[in-house]
């Protein structure tokens, strides 16, 4: 089983759309058993996969159905414990068109930011309790590993304690990028942030061994987080040329940005690249612009590749969907190779 986070410090790069559609392709076309974990308090993954009607009822009625949210799983830590809840009841794949199990997000998950910040202070001081709380995502993965081939974590764009704990608990991460300078700056921020986090984590390990010898082994907590060599690729959103007065606006500025991307990614790969990456293998593929099909897919709570005439697909839409599925096949194939997912 592999665990992967989709992460960029830059918002608006289509991260959630990519994550959910990649998950659907892997599940429907390749038979991969996928669990989606929505760690964004805005709950975008839950809404996209389950639909707005489900989300309205689920959250407004305080989820009076047997489904575990991320806030439910984390309640023991919120209340001061060092481990997550043993209760695990995802929304099962037969209830959505993405054919993936889902641990629903919840706005209350944002309250964990302070609790996990305190836990991080304990990590820096070498306290075992801080390591146990910080490694909650890894513990979740170990609890459900026999049921899934892949666990995908969706997170927001912040460089806070929640996202740090998710990244440190995952095997790998993928960075979706847009054709803009802020995506590049986001990659630079990730490098500095992860470097500091890993340094603090590993420094605390030495102190923890002095204070509570053997505790890390007893709780199966790694001395070196997998994410140290966990970068397995990036995607790049294709940009749209614009027109003014019937003429195309020059795209030189976009092309200049795109020329900078390989250099930035090479640095990220040098510092955090997985051993499976070689040369240009970090690029999983390009993500085409889908115009009105994105909001249509959101409204229908469906993967783009599964949209059909009953969803309002007409004319040129079919060619766009075919093109998108071809791109998704490329991304999914490269993803499997780079993560070593069988």
mmCIF file of C-alpha atoms in Angstrom:
data_model
loop_
_atom_site.group_PDB
_atom_site.id
_atom_site.type_symbol
_atom_site.label_atom_id
_atom_site.label_comp_id
_atom_site.label_asym_id
_atom_site.label_seq_id
_atom_site.Cartn_x
_atom_site.Cartn_y
_atom_site.Cartn_z
ATOM 1 C CA UNK A 1 0.000 0.000 0.000
ATOM 2 C CA UNK A 2 1.224 3.489 -0.882
ATOM 3 C CA UNK A 3 0.229 6.826 0.639
ATOM 4 C CA UNK A 4 0.511 10.021 -1.394
ATOM 5 C CA UNK A 5 -0.314 13.680 -0.707
ATOM 6 C CA UNK A 6 -1.161 16.195 -3.428
ATOM 7 C CA UNK A 7 0.458 19.441 -2.372
ATOM 8 C CA UNK A 8 1.491 22.851 -3.580
ATOM 9 C CA UNK A 9 1.767 26.022 -1.525
ATOM 10 C CA UNK A 10 0.019 27.773 -4.443
ATOM 11 C CA UNK A 11 -3.767 27.499 -4.454
ATOM 12 C CA UNK A 12 -5.973 27.399 -7.542
ATOM 13 C CA UNK A 13 -3.855 24.900 -9.490
ATOM 14 C CA UNK A 14 -6.615 22.304 -9.825
ATOM 15 C CA UNK A 15 -5.151 20.085 -7.119
ATOM 16 C CA UNK A 16 -8.435 18.616 -5.899
ATOM 17 C CA UNK A 17 -9.782 18.119 -9.428
ATOM 18 C CA UNK A 18 -6.600 16.293 -10.411
ATOM 19 C CA UNK A 19 -6.525 14.174 -7.265
ATOM 20 C CA UNK A 20 -10.131 13.028 -7.592
ATOM 21 C CA UNK A 21 -9.970 12.342 -11.331
ATOM 22 C CA UNK A 22 -6.665 10.496 -11.004
ATOM 23 C CA UNK A 23 -8.181 8.421 -8.202
ATOM 24 C CA UNK A 24 -11.206 7.632 -10.369
ATOM 25 C CA UNK A 25 -9.054 6.608 -13.324
ATOM 26 C CA UNK A 26 -6.873 4.360 -11.170
ATOM 27 C CA UNK A 27 -9.946 2.744 -9.622
ATOM 28 C CA UNK A 28 -12.216 2.394 -12.647
ATOM 29 C CA UNK A 29 -9.682 1.739 -15.402
ATOM 30 C CA UNK A 30 -6.891 -0.015 -13.482
ATOM 31 C CA UNK A 31 -8.635 -1.717 -10.574
ATOM 32 C CA UNK A 32 -6.652 0.062 -7.844
ATOM 33 C CA UNK A 33 -8.345 0.090 -4.426
ATOM 34 C CA UNK A 34 -8.278 3.781 -3.482
ATOM 35 C CA UNK A 35 -9.081 5.621 -0.268
ATOM 36 C CA UNK A 36 -9.433 9.413 -0.425
ATOM 37 C CA UNK A 37 -8.712 11.297 2.807
ATOM 38 C CA UNK A 38 -10.017 14.859 2.778
ATOM 39 C CA UNK A 39 -7.700 16.886 5.019
ATOM 40 C CA UNK A 40 -8.785 20.277 3.747
ATOM 41 C CA UNK A 41 -11.220 21.938 6.199
ATOM 42 C CA UNK A 42 -13.012 23.365 3.147
ATOM 43 C CA UNK A 43 -13.971 19.760 2.284
ATOM 44 C CA UNK A 44 -13.554 20.216 -1.472
ATOM 45 C CA UNK A 45 -12.769 16.557 -2.170
ATOM 46 C CA UNK A 46 -15.829 15.389 -0.249
ATOM 47 C CA UNK A 47 -18.081 17.791 -2.127
ATOM 48 C CA UNK A 48 -16.608 16.929 -5.526
ATOM 49 C CA UNK A 49 -16.859 13.166 -5.063
ATOM 50 C CA UNK A 50 -20.151 12.976 -3.177
ATOM 51 C CA UNK A 51 -21.953 15.986 -4.634
ATOM 52 C CA UNK A 52 -23.412 19.169 -3.218
ATOM 53 C CA UNK A 53 -26.714 17.593 -2.216
ATOM 54 C CA UNK A 54 -24.956 14.943 -0.125
ATOM 55 C CA UNK A 55 -22.611 17.527 1.393
ATOM 56 C CA UNK A 56 -25.447 19.865 2.370
ATOM 57 C CA UNK A 57 -27.326 17.090 4.130
ATOM 58 C CA UNK A 58 -24.212 15.488 5.631
ATOM 59 C CA UNK A 59 -22.780 18.634 7.222
ATOM 60 C CA UNK A 60 -25.986 20.509 7.978
ATOM 61 C CA UNK A 61 -27.484 17.500 9.777
ATOM 62 C CA UNK A 62 -24.199 16.819 11.612
ATOM 63 C CA UNK A 63 -23.680 13.611 9.546
ATOM 64 C CA UNK A 64 -26.356 11.436 11.123
ATOM 65 C CA UNK A 65 -25.220 8.478 9.073
ATOM 66 C CA UNK A 66 -22.516 5.894 9.824
ATOM 67 C CA UNK A 67 -19.557 7.624 8.179
ATOM 68 C CA UNK A 68 -16.322 8.702 9.846
ATOM 69 C CA UNK A 69 -15.014 12.192 9.107
ATOM 70 C CA UNK A 70 -11.411 13.261 9.515
ATOM 71 C CA UNK A 71 -12.486 15.263 12.576
ATOM 72 C CA UNK A 72 -13.999 12.089 14.100
ATOM 73 C CA UNK A 73 -10.748 10.207 13.566
ATOM 74 C CA UNK A 74 -8.739 12.988 15.164
ATOM 75 C CA UNK A 75 -11.023 13.646 18.120
ATOM 76 C CA UNK A 76 -8.824 11.736 20.630
ATOM 77 C CA UNK A 77 -5.834 13.905 19.682
ATOM 78 C CA UNK A 78 -7.969 17.029 19.893
ATOM 79 C CA UNK A 79 -8.929 15.937 23.411
ATOM 80 C CA UNK A 80 -5.289 15.421 24.435
ATOM 81 C CA UNK A 81 -4.611 11.772 23.574
ATOM 82 C CA UNK A 82 -1.688 10.647 21.407
ATOM 83 C CA UNK A 83 -3.503 8.404 18.952
ATOM 84 C CA UNK A 84 -6.414 8.512 16.541
ATOM 85 C CA UNK A 85 -9.806 6.867 16.964
ATOM 86 C CA UNK A 86 -10.210 3.157 16.271
ATOM 87 C CA UNK A 87 -13.548 3.848 14.596
ATOM 88 C CA UNK A 88 -13.213 3.665 10.821
ATOM 89 C CA UNK A 89 -16.295 3.842 8.610
ATOM 90 C CA UNK A 90 -15.564 5.533 5.268
ATOM 91 C CA UNK A 91 -18.163 6.495 2.701
ATOM 92 C CA UNK A 92 -17.910 3.450 0.478
ATOM 93 C CA UNK A 93 -17.163 3.494 -3.230
ATOM 94 C CA UNK A 94 -20.572 2.170 -4.298
ATOM 95 C CA UNK A 95 -22.077 5.488 -3.203
ATOM 96 C CA UNK A 96 -20.157 7.666 -5.668
ATOM 97 C CA UNK A 97 -19.253 7.695 -9.362
ATOM 98 C CA UNK A 98 -15.523 7.977 -8.622
ATOM 99 C CA UNK A 99 -15.530 4.406 -7.273
ATOM 100 C CA UNK A 100 -13.334 5.359 -4.302
ATOM 101 C CA UNK A 101 -13.835 5.103 -0.561
ATOM 102 C CA UNK A 102 -13.768 8.496 1.180
ATOM 103 C CA UNK A 103 -12.930 9.737 4.644
ATOM 104 C CA UNK A 104 -14.958 12.925 4.553
ATOM 105 C CA UNK A 105 -13.428 16.237 5.449
ATOM 106 C CA UNK A 106 -14.889 18.431 8.156
ATOM 107 C CA UNK A 107 -14.566 22.154 8.994
ATOM 108 C CA UNK A 108 -13.808 21.203 12.612
ATOM 109 C CA UNK A 109 -10.540 19.675 11.413
ATOM 110 C CA UNK A 110 -9.120 23.210 11.350
ATOM 111 C CA UNK A 111 -9.167 23.195 15.164
ATOM 112 C CA UNK A 112 -6.399 20.587 15.038
ATOM 113 C CA UNK A 113 -3.964 23.232 13.795
ATOM 114 C CA UNK A 114 -3.231 24.468 17.317
ATOM 115 C CA UNK A 115 -3.103 20.967 18.792
ATOM 116 C CA UNK A 116 -0.654 19.761 16.148
ATOM 117 C CA UNK A 117 1.437 22.917 16.575
ATOM 118 C CA UNK A 118 1.815 22.034 20.248
ATOM 119 C CA UNK A 119 2.707 18.486 19.256
ATOM 120 C CA UNK A 120 5.408 19.870 16.956
ATOM 121 C CA UNK A 121 6.940 21.723 19.908
ATOM 122 C CA UNK A 122 7.065 18.374 21.680
ATOM 123 C CA UNK A 123 8.778 16.821 18.650
ATOM 124 C CA UNK A 124 11.487 19.484 18.704
ATOM 125 C CA UNK A 125 11.983 18.709 22.408
ATOM 126 C CA UNK A 126 12.265 14.980 21.714
ATOM 127 C CA UNK A 127 9.047 13.979 23.486
ATOM 128 C CA UNK A 128 7.486 10.713 22.318
ATOM 129 C CA UNK A 129 3.946 12.081 22.680
ATOM 130 C CA UNK A 130 4.686 14.716 20.058
ATOM 131 C CA UNK A 131 5.955 12.081 17.634
ATOM 132 C CA UNK A 132 2.882 9.925 18.127
ATOM 133 C CA UNK A 133 0.510 12.822 17.437
ATOM 134 C CA UNK A 134 2.502 14.110 14.487
ATOM 135 C CA UNK A 135 2.555 10.635 12.902
ATOM 136 C CA UNK A 136 -1.232 10.247 12.980
ATOM 137 C CA UNK A 137 -1.479 9.938 9.151
ATOM 138 C CA UNK A 138 1.049 7.130 9.111
ATOM 139 C CA UNK A 139 -0.899 5.366 11.874
ATOM 140 C CA UNK A 140 -4.129 5.694 9.870
ATOM 141 C CA UNK A 141 -2.445 4.170 6.819
ATOM 142 C CA UNK A 142 -1.134 1.226 8.838
ATOM 143 C CA UNK A 143 -4.592 0.561 10.316
ATOM 144 C CA UNK A 144 -6.316 0.272 6.933
ATOM 145 C CA UNK A 145 -3.443 -0.919 4.714
ATOM 146 C CA UNK A 146 -4.934 -4.371 4.092
ATOM 147 C CA UNK A 147 -8.044 -2.837 2.513
ATOM 148 C CA UNK A 148 -6.369 -0.470 0.022
ATOM 149 C CA UNK A 149 -3.613 -0.261 -2.555
ATOM 150 C CA UNK A 150 -3.427 3.525 -2.447
ATOM 151 C CA UNK A 151 -4.369 6.252 0.023
ATOM 152 C CA UNK A 152 -4.532 9.775 -1.410
ATOM 153 C CA UNK A 153 -4.519 12.765 0.940
ATOM 154 C CA UNK A 154 -5.957 16.085 -0.190
ATOM 155 C CA UNK A 155 -4.700 19.117 1.728
ATOM 156 C CA UNK A 156 -5.047 22.872 1.457
ATOM 157 C CA UNK A 157 -2.205 25.134 0.277
ATOM 158 C CA UNK A 158 -0.994 26.286 3.702
ATOM 159 C CA UNK A 159 2.392 25.620 5.295
ATOM 160 C CA UNK A 160 0.856 24.880 8.679
ATOM 161 C CA UNK A 161 0.914 22.133 11.271
ATOM 162 C CA UNK A 162 -1.892 20.070 9.723
ATOM 163 C CA UNK A 163 -0.249 19.837 6.312
ATOM 164 C CA UNK A 164 3.144 19.208 7.870
ATOM 165 C CA UNK A 165 1.774 16.222 9.772
ATOM 166 C CA UNK A 166 0.123 14.849 6.612
ATOM 167 C CA UNK A 167 3.300 15.172 4.543
ATOM 168 C CA UNK A 168 5.469 13.635 7.266
ATOM 169 C CA UNK A 169 3.042 10.716 7.494
ATOM 170 C CA UNK A 170 2.966 9.927 3.766
ATOM 171 C CA UNK A 171 5.277 7.870 1.589
ATOM 172 C CA UNK A 172 5.213 10.352 -1.294
ATOM 173 C CA UNK A 173 3.917 13.672 -2.560
ATOM 174 C CA UNK A 174 2.935 15.050 -5.975
ATOM 175 C CA UNK A 175 3.000 18.757 -6.830
ATOM 176 C CA UNK A 176 0.379 20.061 -9.296
ATOM 177 C CA UNK A 177 1.491 23.307 -10.946
ATOM 178 C CA UNK A 178 -0.115 26.072 -12.943
ATOM 179 C CA UNK A 179 1.464 28.144 -15.712
ATOM 180 C CA UNK A 180 2.197 31.064 -13.409
ATOM 181 C CA UNK A 181 5.081 32.443 -11.414
ATOM 182 C CA UNK A 182 3.356 31.782 -8.090
ATOM 183 C CA UNK A 183 3.376 28.023 -8.703
ATOM 184 C CA UNK A 184 7.152 28.238 -8.997
ATOM 185 C CA UNK A 185 7.371 30.304 -5.822
ATOM 186 C CA UNK A 186 5.157 27.696 -4.171
ATOM 187 C CA UNK A 187 7.679 24.981 -5.067
ATOM 188 C CA UNK A 188 10.462 27.058 -3.517
ATOM 189 C CA UNK A 189 8.410 27.480 -0.358
ATOM 190 C CA UNK A 190 7.823 23.725 -0.181
ATOM 191 C CA UNK A 191 11.553 23.069 -0.305
ATOM 192 C CA UNK A 192 12.372 25.446 2.544
ATOM 193 C CA UNK A 193 9.430 24.288 4.629
ATOM 194 C CA UNK A 194 10.114 20.569 4.216
ATOM 195 C CA UNK A 195 13.837 21.019 4.841
ATOM 196 C CA UNK A 196 13.128 22.768 8.142
ATOM 197 C CA UNK A 197 10.491 20.189 9.134
ATOM 198 C CA UNK A 198 12.728 17.190 8.430
ATOM 199 C CA UNK A 199 15.682 18.790 10.223
ATOM 200 C CA UNK A 200 13.531 19.450 13.306
ATOM 201 C CA UNK A 201 12.063 15.946 13.185
ATOM 202 C CA UNK A 202 15.440 14.205 12.945
ATOM 203 C CA UNK A 203 17.057 16.426 15.583
ATOM 204 C CA UNK A 204 14.222 15.558 17.968
ATOM 205 C CA UNK A 205 14.733 11.846 17.276
ATOM 206 C CA UNK A 206 18.181 11.969 18.860
ATOM 207 C CA UNK A 207 16.794 13.729 21.916
ATOM 208 C CA UNK A 208 13.858 11.284 22.108
ATOM 209 C CA UNK A 209 16.258 8.326 22.181
ATOM 210 C CA UNK A 210 18.027 9.952 25.119
ATOM 211 C CA UNK A 211 14.840 10.727 27.043
ATOM 212 C CA UNK A 212 12.817 7.556 26.334
ATOM 213 C CA UNK A 213 15.087 4.915 24.873
ATOM 214 C CA UNK A 214 13.231 2.461 22.650
ATOM 215 C CA UNK A 215 9.954 4.420 22.592
ATOM 216 C CA UNK A 216 10.127 5.180 18.869
ATOM 217 C CA UNK A 217 10.512 1.486 18.099
ATOM 218 C CA UNK A 218 7.672 0.496 20.432
ATOM 219 C CA UNK A 219 5.286 2.826 18.624
ATOM 220 C CA UNK A 220 6.712 1.991 15.183
ATOM 221 C CA UNK A 221 7.676 5.610 14.505
ATOM 222 C CA UNK A 222 10.311 6.120 11.796
ATOM 223 C CA UNK A 223 13.515 7.934 12.662
ATOM 224 C CA UNK A 224 13.694 9.261 9.114
ATOM 225 C CA UNK A 225 10.352 10.290 7.547
ATOM 226 C CA UNK A 226 9.653 8.726 4.153
ATOM 227 C CA UNK A 227 8.946 12.146 2.701
ATOM 228 C CA UNK A 228 12.679 12.927 2.869
ATOM 229 C CA UNK A 229 12.864 11.073 -0.455
ATOM 230 C CA UNK A 230 9.184 11.273 -1.318
ATOM 231 C CA UNK A 231 8.795 13.595 -4.307
ATOM 232 C CA UNK A 232 7.439 11.463 -7.163
ATOM 233 C CA UNK A 233 6.333 14.003 -9.721
ATOM 234 C CA UNK A 234 4.432 17.047 -10.849
ATOM 235 C CA UNK A 235 1.737 17.957 -13.333
ATOM 236 C CA UNK A 236 1.460 21.153 -15.328
ATOM 237 C CA UNK A 237 -1.786 22.874 -16.251
ATOM 238 C CA UNK A 238 -1.880 23.902 -19.894
ATOM 239 C CA UNK A 239 -2.456 27.630 -20.277
ATOM 240 C CA UNK A 240 -4.940 29.335 -22.570
ATOM 241 C CA UNK A 241 -3.883 32.034 -24.996
ATOM 242 C CA UNK A 242 -6.157 35.039 -24.833
ATOM 243 C CA UNK A 243 -7.385 37.343 -27.567
ATOM 244 C CA UNK A 244 -7.966 41.085 -27.666
ATOM 245 C CA UNK A 245 -9.636 42.832 -30.556
ATOM 246 C CA UNK A 246 -9.665 39.575 -32.462
ATOM 247 C CA UNK A 247 -5.905 39.088 -32.138
ATOM 248 C CA UNK A 248 -4.007 36.626 -29.969
ATOM 249 C CA UNK A 249 -2.075 38.154 -27.080
ATOM 250 C CA UNK A 250 1.586 37.188 -27.140
ATOM 251 C CA UNK A 251 2.326 34.146 -24.991
ATOM 252 C CA UNK A 252 5.995 34.910 -24.433
ATOM 253 C CA UNK A 253 5.490 35.545 -20.731
ATOM 254 C CA UNK A 254 3.851 32.143 -20.302
ATOM 255 C CA UNK A 255 6.555 30.387 -22.254
ATOM 256 C CA UNK A 256 9.207 32.095 -20.128
ATOM 257 C CA UNK A 257 7.537 30.754 -16.992
ATOM 258 C CA UNK A 258 7.336 27.262 -18.458
ATOM 259 C CA UNK A 259 11.039 27.362 -19.233
ATOM 260 C CA UNK A 260 11.732 27.994 -15.541
ATOM 261 C CA UNK A 261 9.719 25.008 -14.345
ATOM 262 C CA UNK A 262 12.262 22.225 -15.142
ATOM 263 C CA UNK A 263 14.985 24.063 -13.219
ATOM 264 C CA UNK A 264 12.807 24.457 -10.136
ATOM 265 C CA UNK A 265 11.617 20.858 -10.311
ATOM 266 C CA UNK A 266 15.198 19.627 -10.733
ATOM 267 C CA UNK A 267 16.083 21.316 -7.449
ATOM 268 C CA UNK A 268 13.061 19.793 -5.710
ATOM 269 C CA UNK A 269 13.968 16.396 -7.123
ATOM 270 C CA UNK A 270 17.605 16.744 -6.045
ATOM 271 C CA UNK A 271 16.555 17.471 -2.457
ATOM 272 C CA UNK A 272 13.518 15.218 -2.050
ATOM 273 C CA UNK A 273 13.272 12.978 -5.109
ATOM 274 C CA UNK A 274 12.305 9.333 -4.742
ATOM 275 C CA UNK A 275 14.944 6.798 -5.844
ATOM 276 C CA UNK A 276 12.638 5.740 -8.690
ATOM 277 C CA UNK A 277 13.006 9.111 -10.445
ATOM 278 C CA UNK A 278 15.559 9.537 -13.205
ATOM 279 C CA UNK A 279 16.153 12.532 -15.445
ATOM 280 C CA UNK A 280 12.866 13.982 -16.681
ATOM 281 C CA UNK A 281 10.711 11.260 -15.141
ATOM 282 C CA UNK A 282 9.347 13.732 -12.598
ATOM 283 C CA UNK A 283 6.822 15.131 -15.065
ATOM 284 C CA UNK A 284 3.705 12.992 -14.833
ATOM 285 C CA UNK A 285 1.953 14.858 -17.619
ATOM 286 C CA UNK A 286 0.073 17.977 -18.712
ATOM 287 C CA UNK A 287 -3.466 18.724 -17.571
ATOM 288 C CA UNK A 288 -5.596 20.252 -20.368
ATOM 289 C CA UNK A 289 -7.979 23.129 -19.782
ATOM 290 C CA UNK A 290 -11.506 21.741 -19.709
ATOM 291 C CA UNK A 291 -13.565 24.947 -19.994
ATOM 292 C CA UNK A 292 -17.177 24.351 -18.875
ATOM 293 C CA UNK A 293 -16.677 20.629 -18.228
ATOM 294 C CA UNK A 294 -15.117 21.275 -14.799
ATOM 295 C CA UNK A 295 -18.218 22.942 -13.291
ATOM 296 C CA UNK A 296 -20.434 20.400 -15.089
ATOM 297 C CA UNK A 297 -18.496 17.510 -13.538
ATOM 298 C CA UNK A 298 -18.736 19.195 -10.136
ATOM 299 C CA UNK A 299 -22.490 19.610 -10.508
ATOM 300 C CA UNK A 300 -22.912 15.951 -11.525
ATOM 301 C CA UNK A 301 -20.415 14.697 -8.894
ATOM 302 C CA UNK A 302 -18.714 12.678 -11.626
ATOM 303 C CA UNK A 303 -15.188 12.138 -12.966
ATOM 304 C CA UNK A 304 -14.636 14.064 -16.187
ATOM 305 C CA UNK A 305 -13.961 10.827 -18.051
ATOM 306 C CA UNK A 306 -17.281 9.352 -16.943
ATOM 307 C CA UNK A 307 -19.487 12.243 -18.090
ATOM 308 C CA UNK A 308 -22.140 11.120 -20.572
ATOM 309 C CA UNK A 309 -25.115 12.435 -22.525
ATOM 310 C CA UNK A 310 -27.370 12.080 -19.497
ATOM 311 C CA UNK A 311 -25.103 14.612 -17.753
ATOM 312 C CA UNK A 312 -25.547 17.175 -20.521
ATOM 313 C CA UNK A 313 -22.586 16.226 -22.729
ATOM 314 C CA UNK A 314 -23.052 17.287 -26.353
ATOM 315 C CA UNK A 315 -21.057 17.821 -29.558
ATOM 316 C CA UNK A 316 -17.443 18.878 -29.021
ATOM 317 C CA UNK A 317 -17.560 17.821 -25.362
ATOM 318 C CA UNK A 318 -16.935 14.220 -26.380
ATOM 319 C CA UNK A 319 -13.621 15.078 -28.043
ATOM 320 C CA UNK A 320 -12.548 17.101 -25.013
ATOM 321 C CA UNK A 321 -13.346 14.192 -22.714
ATOM 322 C CA UNK A 322 -11.443 11.794 -24.950
ATOM 323 C CA UNK A 323 -8.423 14.119 -24.860
ATOM 324 C CA UNK A 324 -8.647 14.425 -21.071
ATOM 325 C CA UNK A 325 -8.818 10.650 -20.624
ATOM 326 C CA UNK A 326 -5.730 10.267 -22.789
ATOM 327 C CA UNK A 327 -3.872 12.722 -20.584
ATOM 328 C CA UNK A 328 -5.138 11.016 -17.456
ATOM 329 C CA UNK A 329 -3.932 7.642 -18.741
ATOM 330 C CA UNK A 330 -0.451 9.130 -19.180
ATOM 331 C CA UNK A 331 -0.480 10.694 -15.714
ATOM 332 C CA UNK A 332 -1.810 7.517 -14.063
ATOM 333 C CA UNK A 333 0.756 5.308 -15.806
ATOM 334 C CA UNK A 334 3.658 7.539 -14.804
ATOM 335 C CA UNK A 335 2.237 7.840 -11.293
ATOM 336 C CA UNK A 336 2.201 4.066 -10.896
ATOM 337 C CA UNK A 337 5.786 3.768 -12.136
ATOM 338 C CA UNK A 338 7.121 6.554 -9.923
ATOM 339 C CA UNK A 339 5.392 5.360 -6.761
ATOM 340 C CA UNK A 340 6.089 1.669 -7.357
ATOM 341 C CA UNK A 341 2.349 0.998 -7.039
ATOM 342 C CA UNK A 342 1.520 -2.512 -8.215
#
